[in-house]
PDB file of C-alpha atoms in Angstrom:
ATOM      1  CA  SER A   1       0.000   0.000   0.000  1.00 58.00           C
ATOM      2  CA  ARG A   2       0.992   3.629  -0.369  1.00 57.00           C
ATOM      3  CA  LYS A   3       1.391   4.028   3.413  1.00 63.00           C
ATOM      4  CA  SER A   4       3.500   0.891   3.906  1.00 64.00           C
ATOM      5  CA  HIS A   5       5.801   1.847   1.019  1.00 62.00           C
ATOM      6  CA  SER A   6       6.255   5.378   2.332  1.00 60.00           C
ATOM      7  CA  ARG A   7       7.051   3.982   5.785  1.00 65.00           C
ATOM      8  CA  ALA A   8       9.585   1.532   4.305  1.00 64.00           C
ATOM      9  CA  LEU A   9      11.305   4.455   2.590  1.00 61.00           C
ATOM     10  CA  LYS A  10      11.184   6.481   5.832  1.00 65.00           C
ATOM     11  CA  MET A  11       9.239   9.204   4.059  1.00 61.00           C
ATOM     12  CA  LYS A  12       7.586  11.848   6.152  1.00 66.00           C
ATOM     13  CA  ARG A  13       4.124  13.269   5.525  1.00 69.00           C
ATOM     14  CA  GLY A  14       3.621  15.841   2.831  1.00 73.00           C
ATOM     15  CA  TRP A  15       5.282  14.005  -0.042  1.00 76.00           C
ATOM     16  CA  VAL A  16       4.203  14.598  -3.631  1.00 81.00           C
ATOM     17  CA  PHE A  17       3.238  11.964  -6.215  1.00 81.00           C
ATOM     18  CA  GLN A  18       5.030  12.173  -9.563  1.00 79.00           C
ATOM     19  CA  HIS A  19       4.242  10.465 -12.841  1.00 80.00           C
ATOM     20  CA  ASP A  20       4.960  11.267 -16.463  1.00 77.00           C
ATOM     21  CA  ASN A  21       2.575  12.591 -19.087  1.00 77.00           C
ATOM     22  CA  ASP A  22       1.550   9.222 -20.479  1.00 82.00           C
ATOM     23  CA  PRO A  23      -2.083   9.492 -21.642  1.00 85.00           C
ATOM     24  CA  LYS A  24      -3.172   6.939 -19.021  1.00 88.00           C
ATOM     25  CA  HIS A  25      -1.761   9.195 -16.313  1.00 85.00           C
ATOM     26  CA  THR A  26      -3.371  12.361 -17.641  1.00 86.00           C
ATOM     27  CA  ALA A  27      -6.785  10.838 -18.362  1.00 93.00           C
ATOM     28  CA  ARG A  28      -9.742  12.481 -16.651  1.00 95.00           C
ATOM     29  CA  ALA A  29     -10.544   9.262 -14.726  1.00 96.00           C
ATOM     30  CA  THR A  30      -6.981   9.021 -13.402  1.00 93.00           C
ATOM     31  CA  LYS A  31      -6.893  12.659 -12.358  1.00 92.00           C
ATOM     32  CA  GLU A  32     -10.245  12.277 -10.607  1.00 94.00           C
ATOM     33  CA  TRP A  33      -9.103   9.128  -8.761  1.00 93.00           C
ATOM     34  CA  LEU A  34      -5.923  10.850  -7.579  1.00 91.00           C
ATOM     35  CA  ARG A  35      -7.925  13.870  -6.445  1.00 90.00           C
ATOM     36  CA  LYS A  36     -10.402  11.697  -4.503  1.00 92.00           C
ATOM     37  CA  LYS A  37      -7.523   9.861  -2.827  1.00 87.00           C
ATOM     38  CA  HIS A  38      -5.986  13.228  -1.864  1.00 86.00           C
ATOM     39  CA  PHE A  39      -2.763  12.755  -3.791  1.00 86.00           C
ATOM     40  CA  LYS A  40      -0.738  15.895  -4.337  1.00 88.00           C
ATOM     41  CA  VAL A  41       0.571  15.475  -7.903  1.00 88.00           C
ATOM     42  CA  LEU A  42       3.645  17.213  -9.284  1.00 84.00           C
ATOM     43  CA  GLU A  43       3.285  18.722 -12.738  1.00 79.00           C
ATOM     44  CA  TRP A  44       5.883  17.112 -14.971  1.00 75.00           C
ATOM     45  CA  PRO A  45       7.514  18.078 -18.267  1.00 70.00           C
ATOM     46  CA  SER A  46       7.093  15.600 -21.100  1.00 67.00           C
ATOM     47  CA  GLN A  47      10.088  13.663 -22.452  1.00 65.00           C
ATOM     48  CA  SER A  48      12.122  13.948 -19.234  1.00 71.00           C
ATOM     49  CA  PRO A  49      13.380  10.450 -18.294  1.00 68.00           C
ATOM     50  CA  ASP A  50      16.569  11.881 -16.749  1.00 67.00           C
ATOM     51  CA  LEU A  51      14.431  13.497 -14.080  1.00 77.00           C
ATOM     52  CA  ASN A  52      12.284  10.461 -13.444  1.00 78.00           C
ATOM     53  CA  PRO A  53      13.836   8.024 -10.933  1.00 81.00           C
ATOM     54  CA  ILE A  54      11.215   5.382 -11.729  1.00 82.00           C
ATOM     55  CA  GLU A  55      12.829   4.913 -15.141  1.00 83.00           C
ATOM     56  CA  ASN A  56      15.893   3.540 -13.336  1.00 85.00           C
ATOM     57  CA  LEU A  57      13.681   1.318 -11.226  1.00 91.00           C
ATOM     58  CA  TRP A  58      11.944  -0.027 -14.363  1.00 91.00           C
ATOM     59  CA  ARG A  59      15.387  -0.799 -15.799  1.00 91.00           C
ATOM     60  CA  GLU A  60      16.301  -2.708 -12.631  1.00 93.00           C
ATOM     61  CA  LEU A  61      13.103  -4.737 -12.946  1.00 97.00           C
ATOM     62  CA  LYS A  62      13.630  -5.395 -16.672  1.00 97.00           C
ATOM     63  CA  VAL A  63      17.162  -6.696 -16.058  1.00 97.00           C
ATOM     64  CA  ARG A  64      16.003  -8.983 -13.254  1.00 98.00           C
ATOM     65  CA  VAL A  65      13.087 -10.335 -15.319  1.00 98.00           C
ATOM     66  CA  ALA A  66      15.227 -10.859 -18.436  1.00 98.00           C
ATOM     67  CA  GLN A  67      17.719 -12.928 -16.421  1.00 98.00           C
ATOM     68  CA  ARG A  68      14.914 -15.353 -15.556  1.00 98.00           C
ATOM     69  CA  GLN A  69      13.817 -15.682 -19.202  1.00 97.00           C
ATOM     70  CA  PRO A  70      10.039 -16.036 -18.886  1.00 97.00           C
ATOM     71  CA  GLN A  71       8.607 -18.325 -21.572  1.00 97.00           C
ATOM     72  CA  ASN A  72       5.004 -17.074 -21.673  1.00 98.00           C
ATOM     73  CA  ILE A  73       2.787 -14.229 -20.488  1.00 97.00           C
ATOM     74  CA  THR A  74       1.779 -16.018 -17.292  1.00 97.00           C
ATOM     75  CA  ALA A  75       5.402 -16.624 -16.348  1.00 98.00           C
ATOM     76  CA  LEU A  76       6.226 -13.023 -17.250  1.00 98.00           C
ATOM     77  CA  GLU A  77       3.534 -11.710 -14.907  1.00 97.00           C
ATOM     78  CA  GLU A  78       4.606 -14.004 -12.066  1.00 98.00           C
ATOM     79  CA  ILE A  79       8.292 -13.212 -12.487  1.00 98.00           C
ATOM     80  CA  CYS A  80       7.589  -9.470 -12.633  1.00 97.00           C
ATOM     81  CA  MET A  81       5.702  -9.637  -9.339  1.00 97.00           C
ATOM     82  CA  GLU A  82       8.378 -11.785  -7.693  1.00 97.00           C
ATOM     83  CA  GLU A  83      11.273  -9.643  -8.863  1.00 97.00           C
ATOM     84  CA  TRP A  84       9.492  -6.394  -7.982  1.00 95.00           C
ATOM     85  CA  ALA A  85       9.028  -7.689  -4.427  1.00 95.00           C
ATOM     86  CA  LYS A  86      12.747  -8.554  -4.226  1.00 96.00           C
ATOM     87  CA  ILE A  87      13.997  -5.063  -5.084  1.00 95.00           C
ATOM     88  CA  PRO A  88      15.309  -3.695  -1.786  1.00 93.00           C
ATOM     89  CA  ALA A  89      13.951  -0.437  -0.395  1.00 90.00           C
ATOM     90  CA  THR A  90      17.554   0.821  -0.457  1.00 92.00           C
ATOM     91  CA  VAL A  91      17.394   0.916  -4.267  1.00 91.00           C
ATOM     92  CA  CYS A  92      14.459   3.322  -4.037  1.00 88.00           C
ATOM     93  CA  GLU A  93      16.158   5.290  -1.265  1.00 89.00           C
ATOM     94  CA  ASN A  94      19.245   5.768  -3.425  1.00 90.00           C
ATOM     95  CA  LEU A  95      17.154   6.927  -6.380  1.00 87.00           C
ATOM     96  CA  VAL A  96      15.452   9.492  -4.167  1.00 86.00           C
ATOM     97  CA  LYS A  97      18.753  10.584  -2.608  1.00 88.00           C
ATOM     98  CA  THR A  98      20.377  11.163  -6.017  1.00 87.00           C
ATOM     99  CA  TYR A  99      17.504  13.264  -7.340  1.00 85.00           C
ATOM    100  CA  ARG A 100      19.250  16.577  -6.658  1.00 88.00           C
ATOM    101  CA  LYS A 101      22.279  15.358  -8.647  1.00 88.00           C
ATOM    102  CA  ARG A 102      19.985  14.373 -11.524  1.00 84.00           C
ATOM    103  CA  LEU A 103      18.307  17.752 -11.536  1.00 84.00           C
ATOM    104  CA  THR A 104      21.635  19.609 -11.381  1.00 87.00           C
ATOM    105  CA  SER A 105      22.983  17.468 -14.213  1.00 85.00           C
ATOM    106  CA  VAL A 106      19.971  18.176 -16.442  1.00 81.00           C
ATOM    107  CA  ILE A 107      20.322  21.914 -15.774  1.00 84.00           C
ATOM    108  CA  ALA A 108      24.083  21.812 -16.455  1.00 86.00           C
ATOM    109  CA  ASN A 109      23.424  19.985 -19.745  1.00 82.00           C
ATOM    110  CA  LYS A 110      20.763  22.551 -20.686  1.00 79.00           C
ATOM    111  CA  GLY A 111      18.116  19.846 -20.847  1.00 72.00           C
ATOM    112  CA  TYR A 112      20.123  17.419 -22.943  1.00 74.00           C
ATOM    113  CA  ILE A 113      20.725  13.790 -22.003  1.00 72.00           C
ATOM    114  CA  THR A 114      22.739  13.026 -18.871  1.00 75.00           C
ATOM    115  CA  LYS A 115      24.460   9.947 -17.471  1.00 73.00           C
ATOM    116  CA  TYR A 116      21.298   9.162 -15.538  1.00 67.00           C
TER     117      TYR A 116
END
């Protein structure tokens, strides 16, 4: 749940939810659900993967899943869930902790690609 994950990451109250501008995320139904659940959502520029720590987390998951070589959609779903559960909270903590460096790097590169 949202609360258990925020506790695991030692996050205090008042945090802000961030997602990209994928049409599913900007759909009226999604926005309404987030509003009803009292999520504070950060406005986000499109095409900005360097600023989005989740992109690194997706990469981590993709690598872990690929190593297990799922043979069908059912196995893929099961392996994704298993590997997601195995990713330590420290991975997320490090992504959050390096955010300032990511932001500084994007600014220094005038918006162009960075090492992140």
